[in-house]
XYZ file of C-alpha atoms in Angstrom:
657
model
C 79.421 18.918 -39.276
C 76.080 20.675 -39.076
C 75.777 24.341 -38.096
C 72.262 25.749 -37.656
C 71.712 29.454 -37.035
C 68.478 31.187 -36.089
C 66.031 28.526 -37.266
C 62.544 30.048 -36.982
C 59.351 28.688 -38.512
C 56.665 30.931 -39.963
C 53.833 31.626 -37.488
C 50.409 30.251 -38.368
C 47.565 32.757 -37.982
C 47.707 34.015 -34.389
C 49.760 31.081 -33.046
C 53.428 31.602 -32.163
C 56.038 29.913 -34.361
C 56.615 26.228 -33.648
C 60.370 26.893 -33.617
C 61.844 30.200 -32.479
C 65.506 31.200 -32.934
C 67.140 27.773 -32.531
C 70.900 27.631 -33.094
C 73.186 24.695 -32.416
C 76.030 22.652 -33.807
C 76.405 18.919 -34.432
C 80.044 17.987 -34.750
C 81.554 15.303 -36.937
C 82.444 12.088 -35.143
C 79.713 12.618 -32.558
C 76.108 11.548 -32.036
C 73.986 14.639 -31.336
C 70.441 14.221 -30.048
C 67.544 16.682 -30.163
C 65.562 16.034 -26.978
C 62.067 17.247 -26.307
C 58.539 16.238 -25.520
C 56.074 15.655 -28.390
C 55.323 19.058 -29.897
C 58.568 20.651 -28.727
C 59.598 21.386 -32.332
C 62.122 18.641 -33.084
C 60.669 17.604 -36.451
C 60.130 21.230 -37.452
C 63.785 21.951 -36.765
C 64.825 19.104 -39.028
C 62.450 20.201 -41.793
C 63.794 23.745 -41.610
C 67.342 22.440 -41.815
C 66.517 20.324 -44.853
C 64.646 23.212 -46.568
C 61.401 21.274 -46.554
C 59.487 23.963 -44.694
C 59.456 27.710 -45.136
C 60.817 29.883 -42.366
C 64.007 31.721 -41.453
C 67.468 30.605 -40.601
C 70.560 29.100 -42.121
C 72.012 25.593 -41.945
C 75.448 24.526 -43.170
C 76.388 20.919 -43.932
C 80.175 20.859 -43.867
C 80.201 24.541 -44.740
C 77.575 24.538 -47.501
C 73.809 25.065 -47.441
C 71.777 22.186 -48.805
C 70.608 23.996 -51.948
C 74.235 24.506 -52.986
C 75.067 20.799 -52.796
C 74.891 19.172 -56.227
C 73.625 15.793 -54.982
C 72.079 16.232 -51.519
C 71.419 12.527 -50.948
C 75.144 11.855 -51.230
C 75.861 14.374 -48.469
C 72.876 13.952 -46.148
C 70.992 10.737 -45.460
C 67.509 11.467 -44.119
C 64.748 9.483 -42.439
C 61.620 11.427 -41.540
C 58.737 9.250 -40.409
C 58.071 5.870 -41.980
C 59.756 4.524 -45.103
C 57.806 5.949 -48.059
C 57.378 2.946 -50.325
C 54.657 0.957 -52.047
C 53.519 -1.849 -49.672
C 53.722 -4.390 -52.492
C 57.345 -3.555 -53.370
C 60.102 -5.791 -52.062
C 62.858 -4.589 -49.767
C 65.500 -5.171 -52.439
C 63.337 -3.606 -55.134
C 62.872 -0.460 -53.069
C 66.610 -0.037 -52.585
C 67.408 -0.806 -56.236
C 64.921 1.843 -57.326
C 66.500 4.390 -54.966
C 69.948 3.449 -56.328
C 68.819 4.717 -59.730
C 67.459 7.896 -58.117
C 70.724 8.549 -56.257
C 72.917 7.592 -59.223
C 74.828 4.857 -57.378
C 75.547 1.325 -58.706
C 72.804 -1.197 -58.156
C 75.126 -3.493 -56.208
C 75.056 -0.893 -53.437
C 71.568 -2.150 -52.490
C 72.905 -5.600 -51.590
C 75.827 -4.079 -49.681
C 73.512 -1.917 -47.551
C 71.145 -4.848 -46.939
C 74.074 -6.792 -45.506
C 75.102 -3.853 -43.325
C 71.667 -3.451 -41.726
C 71.020 -7.195 -41.441
C 68.114 -7.484 -43.913
C 69.646 -9.963 -46.356
C 67.248 -12.707 -45.285
C 64.284 -10.351 -45.791
C 65.302 -8.885 -49.149
C 62.334 -10.496 -50.929
C 59.754 -9.517 -48.297
C 57.126 -6.889 -49.126
C 57.302 -3.517 -47.374
C 53.748 -3.926 -46.106
C 54.670 -7.079 -44.159
C 57.694 -5.703 -42.290
C 57.622 -5.360 -38.525
C 58.390 -2.026 -36.894
C 61.995 -2.929 -36.148
C 62.661 -4.147 -39.698
C 60.993 -1.041 -41.106
C 63.389 1.127 -39.085
C 66.320 -0.894 -40.397
C 65.093 -0.354 -43.942
C 64.779 3.369 -43.259
C 68.401 3.425 -42.068
C 69.405 1.472 -45.188
C 67.725 4.075 -47.404
C 69.585 6.844 -45.564
C 72.928 5.001 -45.957
C 72.382 4.090 -49.608
C 74.460 6.898 -51.141
C 77.115 6.666 -48.397
C 76.438 10.148 -46.954
C 78.618 11.933 -44.454
C 75.675 13.186 -42.367
C 72.658 11.293 -41.038
C 69.508 13.177 -40.011
C 67.020 10.799 -38.382
C 63.686 11.634 -36.783
C 62.248 9.247 -34.192
C 64.444 6.328 -35.280
C 63.803 4.213 -32.166
C 60.156 5.030 -31.420
C 58.075 1.945 -30.683
C 61.046 -0.461 -30.765
C 62.151 -3.078 -28.270
C 65.249 -2.620 -26.130
C 67.210 -5.041 -28.289
C 66.375 -3.185 -31.504
C 67.225 0.147 -29.893
C 70.641 -1.105 -28.820
C 71.338 -2.384 -32.334
C 70.351 0.907 -33.993
C 72.364 2.914 -31.497
C 75.370 0.731 -32.282
C 74.954 1.480 -35.982
C 74.819 5.233 -35.326
C 77.860 4.999 -33.079
C 79.769 3.091 -35.784
C 78.916 5.766 -38.377
C 80.110 8.512 -36.020
C 83.284 6.560 -35.237
C 84.181 6.653 -38.935
C 84.032 10.455 -38.902
C 80.402 10.938 -39.863
C 77.876 13.322 -38.301
C 74.726 11.928 -36.701
C 71.737 14.051 -35.646
C 68.660 12.248 -34.311
C 65.657 13.049 -32.167
C 64.154 11.380 -29.130
C 61.633 12.040 -26.369
C 63.373 9.867 -23.756
C 66.025 11.682 -21.631
C 67.483 8.426 -20.356
C 67.970 7.097 -23.872
C 69.622 10.371 -24.898
C 71.992 10.179 -21.908
C 72.959 6.613 -22.750
C 73.575 7.010 -26.484
C 74.473 10.624 -27.367
C 77.662 12.638 -27.083
C 75.849 15.939 -27.026
C 72.224 16.655 -26.135
C 70.233 19.671 -27.332
C 67.056 20.186 -25.325
C 64.045 21.908 -26.889
C 60.956 23.079 -25.061
C 58.113 25.018 -26.645
C 60.149 25.571 -29.818
C 63.013 27.222 -27.913
C 66.474 25.904 -27.160
C 66.821 25.516 -23.385
C 70.060 23.532 -23.188
C 73.025 22.534 -25.321
C 75.188 20.265 -23.200
C 77.668 17.464 -23.299
C 76.245 14.189 -22.070
C 78.158 14.389 -18.765
C 76.723 17.813 -17.975
C 73.265 16.674 -19.010
C 73.395 13.658 -16.722
C 74.651 15.792 -13.832
C 72.148 18.636 -14.151
C 69.058 17.075 -15.689
C 69.137 13.419 -14.595
C 69.548 12.604 -10.920
C 68.927 9.483 -8.805
C 65.827 9.696 -6.654
C 63.666 7.652 -4.322
C 60.004 7.320 -5.214
C 57.634 7.050 -2.248
C 53.872 6.424 -2.243
C 52.010 6.920 1.018
C 48.522 8.055 2.083
C 50.329 10.479 4.430
C 52.653 11.944 1.807
C 52.427 15.538 3.057
C 53.317 14.577 6.628
C 56.201 12.389 5.457
C 57.554 15.202 3.290
C 57.577 17.586 6.253
C 59.369 15.025 8.443
C 62.022 14.337 5.789
C 62.644 18.077 5.358
C 62.911 18.553 9.121
C 65.454 15.728 9.465
C 67.457 17.177 6.559
C 67.685 20.528 8.348
C 68.692 18.836 11.595
C 71.469 16.755 10.033
C 72.585 19.538 7.668
C 72.080 17.331 4.544
C 71.058 18.499 1.067
C 67.776 16.696 0.521
C 65.032 17.798 -1.882
C 61.476 16.525 -1.459
C 59.065 17.014 -4.395
C 55.403 16.174 -3.841
C 53.608 14.915 -6.922
C 50.094 13.729 -7.666
C 48.490 10.532 -6.295
C 50.207 10.740 -2.872
C 53.624 10.349 -4.463
C 56.917 11.860 -3.337
C 60.221 12.136 -5.201
C 63.107 12.468 -2.783
C 66.508 13.565 -4.095
C 69.660 13.175 -1.989
C 68.427 10.391 0.286
C 68.181 6.586 0.270
C 65.435 4.017 0.628
C 66.849 2.931 4.006
C 66.790 6.438 5.523
C 63.268 7.177 4.250
C 61.999 3.787 5.442
C 63.435 4.302 8.923
C 61.856 7.757 9.170
C 58.446 6.402 8.154
C 58.742 3.475 10.620
C 59.695 5.693 13.552
C 56.671 7.951 13.034
C 54.211 5.165 12.174
C 53.578 6.276 8.559
C 52.218 3.658 6.151
C 54.264 3.331 2.939
C 52.856 1.689 -0.192
C 55.921 2.061 -2.434
C 59.595 2.720 -1.813
C 61.914 2.371 -4.833
C 65.071 3.799 -6.365
C 64.680 5.495 -9.782
C 66.491 7.906 -12.046
C 64.658 11.219 -11.967
C 64.022 13.182 -15.118
C 64.671 16.900 -15.022
C 64.089 17.183 -18.756
C 61.594 19.440 -20.490
C 58.092 19.524 -19.125
C 58.978 18.089 -15.742
C 58.177 21.262 -13.833
C 54.505 21.183 -14.769
C 53.978 17.857 -12.959
C 55.846 18.636 -9.720
C 55.598 20.915 -6.723
C 58.702 21.447 -4.618
C 58.431 21.067 -0.822
C 61.180 23.247 0.627
C 61.584 23.811 4.354
C 61.527 27.484 5.195
C 64.492 29.274 6.717
C 67.201 26.829 5.731
C 70.085 28.670 4.078
C 72.118 25.487 3.612
C 69.339 23.520 1.932
C 70.483 23.709 -1.693
C 67.355 22.316 -3.345
C 66.962 22.359 -7.106
C 63.653 23.250 -8.779
C 62.713 20.830 -11.523
C 61.952 22.019 -15.020
C 64.556 24.825 -14.829
C 67.035 25.472 -17.525
C 70.523 23.952 -17.200
C 71.989 27.356 -16.387
C 69.685 27.700 -13.371
C 70.257 24.097 -12.330
C 74.015 24.659 -12.238
C 73.562 27.925 -10.384
C 71.381 26.363 -7.714
C 73.821 23.519 -7.247
C 76.530 26.074 -6.757
C 74.382 27.981 -4.266
C 74.362 24.962 -1.955
C 77.978 25.715 -1.132
C 77.955 29.475 -1.679
C 75.002 31.832 -2.088
C 76.971 34.563 -3.801
C 76.200 35.716 -7.318
C 79.840 35.253 -8.356
C 79.701 31.550 -7.623
C 76.392 31.221 -9.451
C 77.809 32.887 -12.550
C 80.912 30.721 -12.428
C 78.819 27.555 -12.263
C 76.635 28.354 -15.299
C 77.582 26.363 -18.409
C 79.128 28.095 -21.402
C 77.226 28.976 -24.540
C 77.152 26.476 -27.392
C 80.524 26.237 -29.011
C 81.455 26.251 -32.649
C 79.240 29.177 -33.666
C 81.085 31.888 -35.581
C 81.538 34.997 -33.590
C 81.015 37.221 -36.583
C 77.301 36.383 -36.806
C 74.697 38.529 -35.085
C 73.815 37.628 -31.536
C 70.302 36.513 -32.465
C 71.707 34.191 -35.127
C 74.224 32.598 -32.709
C 71.477 31.731 -30.254
C 73.574 32.687 -27.184
C 72.795 35.343 -24.620
C 73.927 38.874 -25.441
C 76.938 40.394 -23.820
C 75.889 42.173 -20.652
C 77.217 43.115 -17.266
C 76.855 41.044 -14.109
C 73.693 42.911 -13.116
C 71.820 41.800 -16.226
C 73.127 38.251 -15.814
C 71.978 38.165 -12.190
C 68.505 39.374 -13.155
C 68.364 36.688 -15.826
C 69.215 34.003 -13.276
C 66.563 35.339 -10.938
C 63.790 35.155 -13.538
C 60.870 32.880 -12.699
C 61.061 29.239 -13.845
C 64.592 29.882 -15.070
C 63.317 31.428 -18.319
C 66.081 32.695 -20.564
C 65.586 36.262 -21.770
C 65.300 36.694 -25.481
C 68.276 38.416 -27.071
C 66.069 41.207 -28.342
C 65.055 42.084 -24.746
C 68.579 43.360 -23.970
C 69.025 45.288 -27.217
C 67.709 48.706 -28.116
C 65.633 49.298 -31.215
C 68.636 50.969 -32.899
C 70.937 47.955 -32.402
C 68.549 45.110 -33.300
C 70.382 42.416 -35.311
C 69.130 41.585 -38.782
C 66.721 38.716 -39.165
C 68.177 35.407 -40.344
C 67.782 34.769 -44.069
C 64.496 33.217 -45.246
C 64.255 29.489 -45.868
C 62.467 28.644 -49.118
C 61.251 25.213 -50.092
C 63.553 24.100 -52.880
C 62.315 21.926 -55.759
C 63.554 18.404 -55.342
C 65.958 17.130 -58.020
C 64.941 14.513 -60.519
C 66.494 11.055 -60.293
C 70.010 11.058 -61.644
C 69.018 8.123 -63.863
C 65.356 8.850 -64.558
C 64.674 6.189 -67.193
C 66.254 3.437 -65.116
C 64.377 4.664 -62.068
C 61.048 4.664 -63.916
C 61.564 1.159 -65.281
C 62.310 -0.203 -61.812
C 59.379 1.686 -60.356
C 56.932 0.360 -62.936
C 58.247 -3.201 -62.841
C 58.708 -3.448 -59.098
C 55.021 -3.995 -58.276
C 52.381 -6.189 -59.874
C 49.818 -3.454 -60.457
C 50.783 -2.916 -64.097
C 50.840 -6.623 -64.896
C 47.453 -7.197 -63.281
C 45.957 -4.222 -65.126
C 47.350 -5.514 -68.433
C 45.962 -9.004 -67.846
C 42.561 -7.578 -66.950
C 42.537 -5.476 -70.154
C 43.377 -8.503 -72.337
C 40.660 -10.671 -70.787
C 38.046 -7.897 -70.932
C 38.880 -7.025 -74.529
C 38.649 -10.665 -75.659
C 35.244 -11.142 -74.009
C 33.889 -7.905 -75.491
C 35.143 -8.864 -78.959
C 33.427 -12.264 -78.793
C 30.203 -10.640 -77.576
C 30.245 -8.016 -80.334
C 30.846 -10.684 -82.981
C 27.879 -12.677 -81.691
C 25.592 -9.629 -81.779
C 26.819 -8.476 -85.199
C 26.530 -5.041 -86.917
C 30.065 -4.050 -85.730
C 32.731 -2.919 -88.272
C 35.817 -5.083 -88.605
C 38.242 -2.490 -87.221
C 36.089 -1.867 -84.145
C 35.660 -5.590 -83.666
C 39.411 -6.200 -83.506
C 39.794 -3.335 -81.011
C 36.756 -4.527 -78.963
C 35.321 -1.014 -79.214
C 31.513 -0.925 -79.300
C 29.680 2.192 -80.349
C 28.208 2.632 -76.864
C 31.587 2.907 -75.067
C 33.632 6.144 -75.210
C 36.970 4.284 -75.334
C 38.118 0.700 -75.937
C 39.540 -1.357 -73.044
C 43.096 -1.012 -74.341
C 42.909 2.813 -74.315
C 41.418 2.827 -70.819
C 44.145 0.448 -69.642
C 46.875 2.639 -71.145
C 45.361 5.690 -69.442
C 45.231 3.822 -66.128
C 48.893 2.765 -66.380
C 49.848 6.340 -67.268
C 47.923 7.714 -64.292
C 49.609 5.216 -61.942
C 53.007 6.471 -63.117
C 52.540 9.734 -61.212
C 49.771 8.666 -58.837
C 52.033 6.215 -57.021
C 54.693 8.913 -56.683
C 52.362 11.072 -54.628
C 50.765 8.179 -52.721
C 54.094 6.485 -51.918
C 56.700 9.208 -52.498
C 59.893 7.227 -52.860
C 61.720 10.299 -54.167
C 60.727 12.333 -51.087
C 62.864 10.367 -48.651
C 65.093 13.376 -48.110
C 63.740 16.294 -50.177
C 60.001 16.630 -49.621
C 57.482 16.666 -52.458
C 57.686 14.663 -55.645
C 59.872 16.469 -58.217
C 58.329 17.983 -61.326
C 61.501 18.165 -63.383
C 61.261 17.544 -67.120
C 63.739 14.673 -66.973
C 61.398 12.607 -64.831
C 58.401 13.632 -66.969
C 60.172 12.568 -70.171
C 61.020 9.184 -68.648
C 57.444 8.653 -67.529
C 56.040 9.653 -70.916
C 58.407 7.298 -72.724
C 57.666 4.325 -70.462
C 53.910 5.040 -70.544
C 53.889 5.248 -74.354
C 55.898 2.032 -74.704
C 53.686 0.189 -72.252
C 50.527 1.512 -73.907
C 51.698 0.434 -77.388
C 52.626 -3.013 -76.165
C 49.242 -3.366 -74.503
C 47.411 -2.113 -77.623
C 49.031 -4.543 -80.056
C 48.751 -7.445 -77.619
C 45.038 -6.611 -77.318
C 44.494 -6.632 -81.102
C 46.438 -9.878 -81.476
C 44.590 -11.531 -78.621
C 41.198 -10.422 -79.994
C 42.035 -11.685 -83.481
C 43.171 -15.042 -82.102
C 40.057 -15.472 -79.979
C 37.778 -14.534 -82.893
C 39.602 -17.035 -85.120
C 39.179 -19.813 -82.559
C 35.509 -19.108 -81.922
C 34.138 -17.996 -85.307
C 36.774 -18.956 -87.869
C 39.082 -16.911 -90.146
C 36.359 -14.692 -91.594
C 36.279 -12.300 -88.579
C 40.051 -12.304 -88.066
C 40.973 -10.781 -91.448
C 43.219 -7.713 -91.613
C 41.287 -4.609 -92.860
C 42.256 -3.107 -96.208
C 43.146 0.334 -94.764
C 45.273 -1.178 -92.027
C 47.932 1.563 -92.212
C 45.552 4.405 -91.396
C 43.814 2.338 -88.748
C 47.156 1.452 -87.173
C 48.131 5.116 -87.034
C 44.776 6.020 -85.460
C 45.042 3.166 -82.967
C 48.599 4.125 -82.012
C 47.740 7.783 -81.563
C 44.684 6.988 -79.474
C 46.532 4.681 -77.086
C 49.586 6.926 -76.688
C 47.381 9.983 -76.233
C 45.386 8.301 -73.474
C 48.573 7.148 -71.717
C 50.081 10.631 -71.854
C 46.862 12.268 -70.708
C 46.867 9.988 -67.663
C 50.499 10.847 -66.852
C 50.045 14.616 -67.155
C 46.723 14.777 -65.316
C 47.982 12.634 -62.437
C 51.102 14.828 -62.209
C 49.022 17.993 -62.063
C 46.263 16.844 -59.703
C 48.461 14.423 -57.659
C 46.004 11.548 -57.930
C 45.586 8.379 -59.983
C 41.813 8.856 -60.009
C 42.180 12.363 -61.449
C 44.471 11.027 -64.182
C 41.985 8.342 -65.229
C 39.114 10.858 -65.065
C 41.000 13.149 -67.469
C 41.331 10.256 -69.930
C 37.626 9.437 -69.829
C 36.696 13.129 -70.084
C 38.217 13.410 -73.582
C 35.491 11.481 -75.475
C 32.746 12.251 -72.956
C 33.197 16.023 -72.543
C 35.875 17.416 -74.863
C 34.692 15.766 -78.101
C 31.068 17.014 -77.833
C 32.318 20.443 -76.816
C 34.655 20.659 -79.828
C 31.978 19.424 -82.213
C 29.453 21.907 -80.849
C 31.959 24.736 -81.181
C 32.935 23.906 -84.754
C 29.363 23.141 -85.849
C 27.784 26.283 -84.428
C 26.585 29.233 -86.592
C 29.395 31.449 -87.885
C 30.350 33.530 -90.918
C 32.912 30.998 -92.065
C 33.136 27.306 -91.284
C 36.006 24.832 -91.316
C 34.251 22.390 -93.634
C 36.612 20.222 -95.609
C 39.543 20.965 -93.279
C 40.568 17.305 -93.098
C 40.603 16.944 -96.902
C 42.714 20.064 -97.438
C 45.056 18.955 -94.624
C 45.665 15.662 -96.377
C 46.224 17.456 -99.684
C 48.889 19.574 -98.028
C 50.970 16.455 -97.291
C 50.479 14.778 -100.679
C 53.722 16.206 -101.987
C 56.386 13.690 -102.870
C 58.514 12.741 -99.842
C 61.499 10.402 -99.890
C 60.806 6.728 -99.162
C 57.036 7.272 -99.307
C 56.943 9.516 -96.251
C 53.835 11.303 -97.485
C 51.769 8.241 -96.574
C 52.758 8.418 -92.932
C 52.224 12.158 -92.798
C 48.791 11.766 -94.377
C 47.948 9.077 -91.843
C 48.984 11.352 -89.001
C 46.946 14.231 -90.405
C 43.945 11.935 -90.708
C 44.305 10.923 -87.056
C 44.373 14.534 -85.876
C 41.478 15.474 -88.151
C 39.216 12.893 -86.487
C 36.989 14.166 -83.666
C 38.543 12.024 -80.948
C 42.051 12.642 -82.265
C 41.590 16.415 -82.334
C 40.021 16.486 -78.896
C 42.804 14.296 -77.506
C 45.487 16.516 -79.039
C 43.793 19.576 -77.580
C 43.562 17.964 -74.147
C 47.210 16.923 -74.223
C 48.302 20.443 -75.127
C 46.246 21.915 -72.283
C 47.571 19.350 -69.760
C 51.164 19.882 -70.868
C 50.826 23.662 -70.508
C 49.304 23.231 -67.049
C 52.126 20.893 -66.022
C 54.780 23.313 -67.239
C 53.024 26.181 -65.482
C 52.984 24.382 -62.137
C 56.630 23.404 -62.598
C 57.734 26.978 -63.312
C 55.630 28.293 -60.442
C 57.321 25.935 -57.962
C 60.732 27.032 -59.245
C 59.835 30.716 -58.900
C 58.728 30.094 -55.301
C-alpha cells in the first residue's frame, strides 16, 4: 500500500505552495484515484511521493520510503506524461533496453507486449504510435519489472471510450491480484465508474477522501438541465411549487439562461413550464458534477423561509454536503455531526495531527463553527493549535540521484544499436573521408599518413575524429533529449557505472570507425591512383598510436561534455574546441617569455621510457609518450582531464544535495 503524510511542495517566490499538507492512503487490492481540475496539484503530489521534487512530507511504499528500496522500479511502476523514448526506436527495442536497465531477463519484454496487446506493433517506431498505443506502451514500461505498485498520471487523457475501458480493465486486473494502483484524472464520472476510493484535490489541498459509494452520493447527483429565455422566472416557479408540495428540490441558475434542477424530473419541469407559458429550448437528464471547481460556475436559487427545503450548495466539501443532506430531515447540530464522513483511515495515530491530514481533536463547538464556515472551507490544523503545541513540520523531501542501469553495458549497447543514427553517421564519415582522400591525392603536397586519414592541413580534425566525437556526444545527448532512464526516477543518472559503459562503447565504436576509415581510404586510393598512394608508412606503429589516441580522445571528450552540458551540440563543440582553441592556447602559454622553458620535453620523455621492458614494452610506452607530447595530443589530454573533473564534480554535487 501507499501511505502519504504531509506532502507539501516548496513555495515559489511569493506564490503559495502548489500542494499543501496532503495526506492519504492507497490500499493494496484497490484502485485509488486522485481527482482534481487541471492545476489542482495531482502531478505535484505524485512527484513529491516519488522524490522527484523537493518539498516536505513522507511517503511509504509497503512500509518503506522510496530511497530505502534497493531497486525502485521493481517496487513501483511509474508513468508520468508521455513515454520518454527516441521516436526512431521500435516498441520492442525500447522495452528490451529498459529490461537491461531494470535488470530483468530480456524475454520479459515479449511477455509484457503480449499482456498489453502490442505484439502486432512490436516493430513499429515510437514516433508513429497513436495516442492509445502510446498509453499501452507506457503501461508496459510500468509493468516491465513486475512491480507491486502502479503510479500513473493522466493515463486515459485524450483516449476513446473503448481505450479507456481497456486500460481500466488492466488496472482492475492488477488490483485484483493484490497490487496497489494510484492514478489521476480530471473527470469525476470516470473516477466514480473505475475507482474504489477517490481522493479529491482542490487548490493543492485535500478536500475529500471517500469510498466510491460516498463520492457518488455526495458529489455526483442526477439533475435536469433546462435552457429557457425565461430561466429566472422558471426557477422561481419551480421553487414555489417545491415549497407547496413539501419536496426537496434544488434549483441552480447558471450562465447562458441555463438551470440545473436537482430532485425533480423532466416531466414535472415540462408541465410547470407549459402551465405558465414559458418557452423551453432544452430539457434533458444529466448526471451533475459536484466535484472541485463546480461552485465557481453556479449560483444557487433558494426560496426564502423554507425550513424543510434541504438544498445543497455545490462546490462544498464532502463533510458539508453530508451535513446539509442530514439537515433536510433534522436541523440540529448533532445530526449534522453524525452525518459527516470519518477522517481518512489507515493513518497511524502516533503521527502529529498535521502529518495525518485530519482535523484536530476539538469539542462540538469548534466542529460546529467549522461546518458553518463559508464555502465549506476546512480549517487548517494549525488554526486550532496554540503556538506552544504546534506539531513538527514533516521531514524534507530531497531529490535523490537516480540509480544507474543494473546492467549498464548491456543497456548502452542496446541504446546505441536501437536507432540508426550511429550507422548513418558512420556511413557519412566513410563516404566523406574517401572523397577527401581522393581530392587531396589529386591536389598533391599531402604527406602519406595524412592522406590515408583524409586530414588536410586546413581542417582542425579528420572526418573520423569528428565522427567519433559526434557518436560520443550522442551517447549522453540522447539520454537528456529522450530520457529512457527517467521513466520513474527523474533526471538522467550520473553514476560512474553508466559513464564507464558509455566510455567503453564510445571508444570501441570510435576505433572501429577509425580503422574502417583508413582501410576504406587506402582501398579507394588504390583503385583510383594505383598502389603507390596506398603504401603503409614506415613509422606505422607511432602513427597508429597517435591515430588511436586522437580518435578515442575525441570520442571521450564528446561523452563527457554532453554529460556535463546535457546537449549533443555542446559535446561536439567541445571536441572541435580542442584543436581550435585549446591547442593555440597551450602553444602560446608554453612559448611565451619565461625564466625556464620546457624545450626538449618530448625527447627527454621518450628517453625516460627507453629502459628495457619485457616483450618490447618500451616501444609502446615510447609511442604513447610521443602521442602525449604532440600539441594536439597534449591539448586533448588536458581537455579530457578538465572534462572528467567537471563531470565528477557535478556528480558529487548532486549526491550531496
